[in-house]
Amino acid sequence: MNKPILWLASASPQRASLLAQIGIVPDKICSADIDESPYENELPRQYAARMALTKARYIHQSHNKEKKAQLFILAADTVIATGRTILPKAQTRETAETCLTHLSARSHRVYGGICLLAGGREMVKIIITRVQMKRLAQNEITAYLASDEWQDKAGGYAIQGRAGRFVRAIHGSYSNIVGLPLYETAMLLQGAGYNIDERAHNSDK
């Protein structure tokens, strides 16, 4: 009987670390080289779902040359939005500052798109977490920008770092904000036939 194989379609160290937290170590970690630009007028929910599905399909098409049986490909994407406005992943200090200024004293939503390809099926789920930010003083924003934690982060912040002190309230999954909703991911894997407890036990040996 073929052993189930799990590939993580994300180079994000946060996602690998979150999976390890619940005893899952992917057999392979792949980075999906895709265009992550939102479509014109694309809604945050639709964008998160499309990105997760596109990443999973890319890895399946470009890496699964041997058509491995019992292969599970897990992909995820994190989108931060206020209303219909999708905030970018901060690549520059200026973008991060714009995002933080926009989020100051606002409530925003984190859309976590997860996709699992397994047994010829494409399973996509969207998890939404609502986050309330405190009003940020300019000196707080400046100090956070100096930490460089904002780099390549959706919305210009990482809640698991120094920005955690900016968050007044969270309604929903905390791990979704970090990069992967663990409960929903575990349920998706188990529902598709991936035995998490067995794999975690074997990895501990």
GROMACS .gro file of C-alpha atoms in nm:
model
  205
    1MET     CA    1   0.000   0.000   0.000
    2ASN     CA    2   0.144   0.337  -0.100
    3LYS     CA    3   0.231   0.574   0.182
    4PRO     CA    4   0.041   0.904   0.171
    5ILE     CA    5   0.265   1.190   0.056
    6LEU     CA    6   0.204   1.551   0.151
    7TRP     CA    7   0.343   1.843  -0.043
    8LEU     CA    8   0.309   2.198   0.087
    9ALA     CA    9   0.269   2.445  -0.199
   10SER     CA   10   0.417   2.735  -0.007
   11ALA     CA   11   0.767   2.850   0.081
   12SER     CA   12   0.631   3.039   0.383
   13PRO     CA   13   0.822   2.934   0.698
   14GLN     CA   14   0.517   3.033   0.903
   15ARG     CA   15   0.297   2.774   0.730
   16ALA     CA   16   0.552   2.496   0.772
   17SER     CA   17   0.592   2.592   1.138
   18LEU     CA   18   0.215   2.592   1.193
   19LEU     CA   19   0.184   2.243   1.042
   20ALA     CA   20   0.467   2.122   1.264
   21GLN     CA   21   0.274   2.256   1.562
   22ILE     CA   22   0.005   1.991   1.499
   23GLY     CA   23   0.254   1.718   1.416
   24ILE     CA   24   0.261   1.745   1.037
   25VAL     CA   25   0.590   1.760   0.848
   26PRO     CA   26   0.540   1.788   0.468
   27ASP     CA   27   0.734   1.542   0.256
   28LYS     CA   28   0.816   1.828   0.018
   29ILE     CA   29   0.787   2.206   0.026
   30CYS     CA   30   0.741   2.378  -0.310
   31SER     CA   31   0.714   2.742  -0.409
   32ALA     CA   32   0.452   2.827  -0.669
   33ASP     CA   33   0.579   3.081  -0.923
   34ILE     CA   34   0.251   3.246  -1.018
   35ASP     CA   35   0.116   3.595  -1.081
   36GLU     CA   36  -0.047   3.703  -0.755
   37SER     CA   37  -0.206   4.022  -0.887
   38PRO     CA   38  -0.578   4.057  -0.805
   39TYR     CA   39  -0.816   4.087  -1.097
   40GLU     CA   40  -0.996   4.415  -1.146
   41ASN     CA   41  -1.294   4.434  -0.906
   42GLU     CA   42  -1.210   4.091  -0.764
   43LEU     CA   43  -1.354   4.041  -0.416
   44PRO     CA   44  -1.120   3.935  -0.131
   45ARG     CA   45  -1.294   3.598  -0.083
   46GLN     CA   46  -1.271   3.518  -0.453
   47TYR     CA   47  -0.908   3.628  -0.467
   48ALA     CA   48  -0.805   3.412  -0.170
   49ALA     CA   49  -0.978   3.107  -0.318
   50ARG     CA   50  -0.828   3.162  -0.664
   51MET     CA   51  -0.476   3.205  -0.527
   52ALA     CA   52  -0.489   2.888  -0.316
   53LEU     CA   53  -0.631   2.683  -0.604
   54THR     CA   54  -0.385   2.827  -0.857
   55LYS     CA   55  -0.087   2.750  -0.631
   56ALA     CA   56  -0.200   2.391  -0.580
   57ARG     CA   57  -0.262   2.337  -0.951
   58TYR     CA   58   0.076   2.487  -1.040
   59ILE     CA   59   0.263   2.247  -0.811
   60HIS     CA   60   0.059   1.951  -0.934
   61GLN     CA   61   0.129   2.030  -1.298
   62SER     CA   62   0.495   2.130  -1.264
   63HIS     CA   63   0.619   1.882  -1.001
   64ASN     CA   64   0.404   1.570  -1.017
   65LYS     CA   65   0.564   1.420  -1.327
   66GLU     CA   66   0.549   1.066  -1.192
   67LYS     CA   67   0.178   1.097  -1.106
   68LYS     CA   68   0.231   0.971  -0.752
   69ALA     CA   69  -0.055   0.780  -0.593
   70GLN     CA   70  -0.173   0.893  -0.249
   71LEU     CA   71  -0.039   1.245  -0.313
   72PHE     CA   72  -0.187   1.534  -0.115
   73ILE     CA   73  -0.101   1.888  -0.225
   74LEU     CA   74  -0.185   2.159   0.026
   75ALA     CA   75  -0.180   2.526  -0.073
   76ALA     CA   76  -0.282   2.841   0.110
   77ASP     CA   77  -0.308   3.214   0.066
   78THR     CA   78  -0.370   3.494   0.313
   79VAL     CA   79  -0.556   3.808   0.208
   80ILE     CA   80  -0.617   4.114   0.425
   81ALA     CA   81  -0.898   4.346   0.331
   82THR     CA   82  -1.114   4.630   0.454
   83GLY     CA   83  -1.447   4.598   0.281
   84ARG     CA   84  -1.374   4.526  -0.086
   85THR     CA   85  -1.025   4.679  -0.066
   86ILE     CA   86  -0.748   4.417  -0.084
   87LEU     CA   87  -0.428   4.527   0.086
   88PRO     CA   88  -0.102   4.424  -0.083
   89LYS     CA   89   0.186   4.216   0.048
   90ALA     CA   90   0.434   4.479   0.160
   91GLN     CA   91   0.749   4.470  -0.048
   92THR     CA   92   0.865   4.821   0.040
   93ARG     CA   93   0.871   5.029   0.357
   94GLU     CA   94   0.640   5.282   0.194
   95THR     CA   95   0.379   5.016   0.115
   96ALA     CA   96   0.397   4.880   0.470
   97GLU     CA   97   0.349   5.229   0.614
   98THR     CA   98   0.049   5.291   0.389
   99CYS     CA   99  -0.107   4.960   0.499
  100LEU     CA  100  -0.053   5.025   0.870
  101THR     CA  101  -0.189   5.377   0.844
  102HIS     CA  102  -0.494   5.241   0.664
  103LEU     CA  103  -0.549   4.968   0.927
  104SER     CA  104  -0.507   5.203   1.226
  105ALA     CA  105  -0.823   5.213   1.442
  106ARG     CA  106  -1.004   4.996   1.188
  107SER     CA  107  -1.155   4.652   1.180
  108HIS     CA  108  -1.032   4.436   0.894
  109ARG     CA  109  -1.082   4.082   0.772
  110VAL     CA  110  -0.823   3.814   0.710
  111TYR     CA  111  -0.931   3.572   0.437
  112GLY     CA  112  -0.746   3.243   0.456
  113GLY     CA  113  -0.779   3.042   0.137
  114ILE     CA  114  -0.681   2.674   0.166
  115CYS     CA  115  -0.684   2.421  -0.115
  116LEU     CA  116  -0.618   2.049  -0.104
  117LEU     CA  117  -0.568   1.839  -0.416
  118ALA     CA  118  -0.610   1.469  -0.346
  119GLY     CA  119  -0.744   1.169  -0.536
  120GLY     CA  120  -0.838   1.380  -0.836
  121ARG     CA  121  -1.044   1.620  -0.623
  122GLU     CA  122  -0.993   1.992  -0.566
  123MET     CA  123  -1.116   2.103  -0.224
  124VAL     CA  124  -1.118   2.475  -0.143
  125LYS     CA  125  -1.222   2.647   0.179
  126ILE     CA  126  -1.222   3.010   0.287
  127ILE     CA  127  -1.177   3.099   0.653
  128ILE     CA  128  -1.244   3.455   0.770
  129THR     CA  129  -1.104   3.614   1.084
  130ARG     CA  130  -1.199   3.964   1.191
  131VAL     CA  131  -0.926   4.175   1.351
  132GLN     CA  132  -0.960   4.507   1.533
  133MET     CA  133  -0.651   4.729   1.537
  134LYS     CA  134  -0.584   5.001   1.794
  135ARG     CA  135  -0.519   5.355   1.682
  136LEU     CA  136  -0.152   5.364   1.586
  137ALA     CA  137   0.060   5.667   1.669
  138GLN     CA  138   0.318   5.766   1.410
  139ASN     CA  139   0.604   5.672   1.642
  140GLU     CA  140   0.456   5.322   1.682
  141ILE     CA  141   0.438   5.279   1.305
  142THR     CA  142   0.794   5.410   1.260
  143ALA     CA  143   0.929   5.173   1.526
  144TYR     CA  144   0.751   4.877   1.370
  145LEU     CA  145   0.880   4.961   1.024
  146ALA     CA  146   1.234   4.961   1.166
  147SER     CA  147   1.188   4.598   1.276
  148ASP     CA  148   1.150   4.481   0.914
  149GLU     CA  149   0.887   4.229   1.025
  150TRP     CA  150   0.651   4.377   0.766
  151GLN     CA  151   0.850   4.244   0.471
  152ASP     CA  152   0.639   4.032   0.233
  153LYS     CA  153   0.349   4.029   0.482
  154ALA     CA  154  -0.008   4.078   0.369
  155GLY     CA  155  -0.128   4.410   0.504
  156GLY     CA  156   0.223   4.502   0.617
  157TYR     CA  157   0.221   4.327   0.954
  158ALA     CA  158   0.286   3.992   1.125
  159ILE     CA  159   0.060   3.931   1.423
  160GLN     CA  160   0.296   3.666   1.565
  161GLY     CA  161   0.564   3.934   1.608
  162ARG     CA  162   0.574   4.287   1.746
  163ALA     CA  163   0.247   4.382   1.578
  164GLY     CA  164   0.067   4.157   1.824
  165ARG     CA  165   0.050   4.451   2.063
  166PHE     CA  166  -0.149   4.652   1.809
  167VAL     CA  167  -0.440   4.406   1.800
  168ARG     CA  168  -0.732   4.488   2.029
  169ALA     CA  169  -0.955   4.194   1.940
  170ILE     CA  170  -0.974   3.885   1.724
  171HIS     CA  171  -1.293   3.709   1.618
  172GLY     CA  172  -1.211   3.373   1.464
  173SER     CA  173  -0.897   3.169   1.400
  174TYR     CA  174  -0.567   3.315   1.521
  175SER     CA  175  -0.359   3.073   1.313
  176ASN     CA  176  -0.548   3.194   1.006
  177ILE     CA  177  -0.395   3.538   1.058
  178VAL     CA  178  -0.047   3.387   1.089
  179GLY     CA  179  -0.091   3.204   0.760
  180LEU     CA  180  -0.285   2.877   0.793
  181PRO     CA  181  -0.613   2.799   0.976
  182LEU     CA  182  -0.508   2.483   1.160
  183TYR     CA  183  -0.845   2.341   1.260
  184GLU     CA  184  -0.992   2.369   0.911
  185THR     CA  185  -0.671   2.242   0.749
  186ALA     CA  186  -0.665   1.937   0.975
  187MET     CA  187  -1.032   1.863   0.903
  188LEU     CA  188  -0.973   1.897   0.529
  189LEU     CA  189  -0.675   1.657   0.537
  190GLN     CA  190  -0.851   1.401   0.753
  191GLY     CA  191  -1.166   1.418   0.543
  192ALA     CA  192  -0.958   1.342   0.233
  193GLY     CA  193  -0.800   1.037   0.397
  194TYR     CA  194  -0.472   1.177   0.531
  195ASN     CA  195  -0.419   1.026   0.877
  196ILE     CA  196  -0.260   1.308   1.076
  197ASP     CA  197  -0.220   1.112   1.399
  198GLU     CA  198  -0.048   0.821   1.224
  199ARG     CA  199   0.193   1.047   1.036
  200ALA     CA  200   0.271   1.246   1.350
  201HIS     CA  201   0.340   0.922   1.540
  202ASN     CA  202   0.572   0.794   1.267
  203SER     CA  203   0.762   1.125   1.245
  204ASP     CA  204   0.834   1.106   1.619
  205LYS     CA  205   1.009   0.770   1.588
   0.00000   0.00000   0.00000
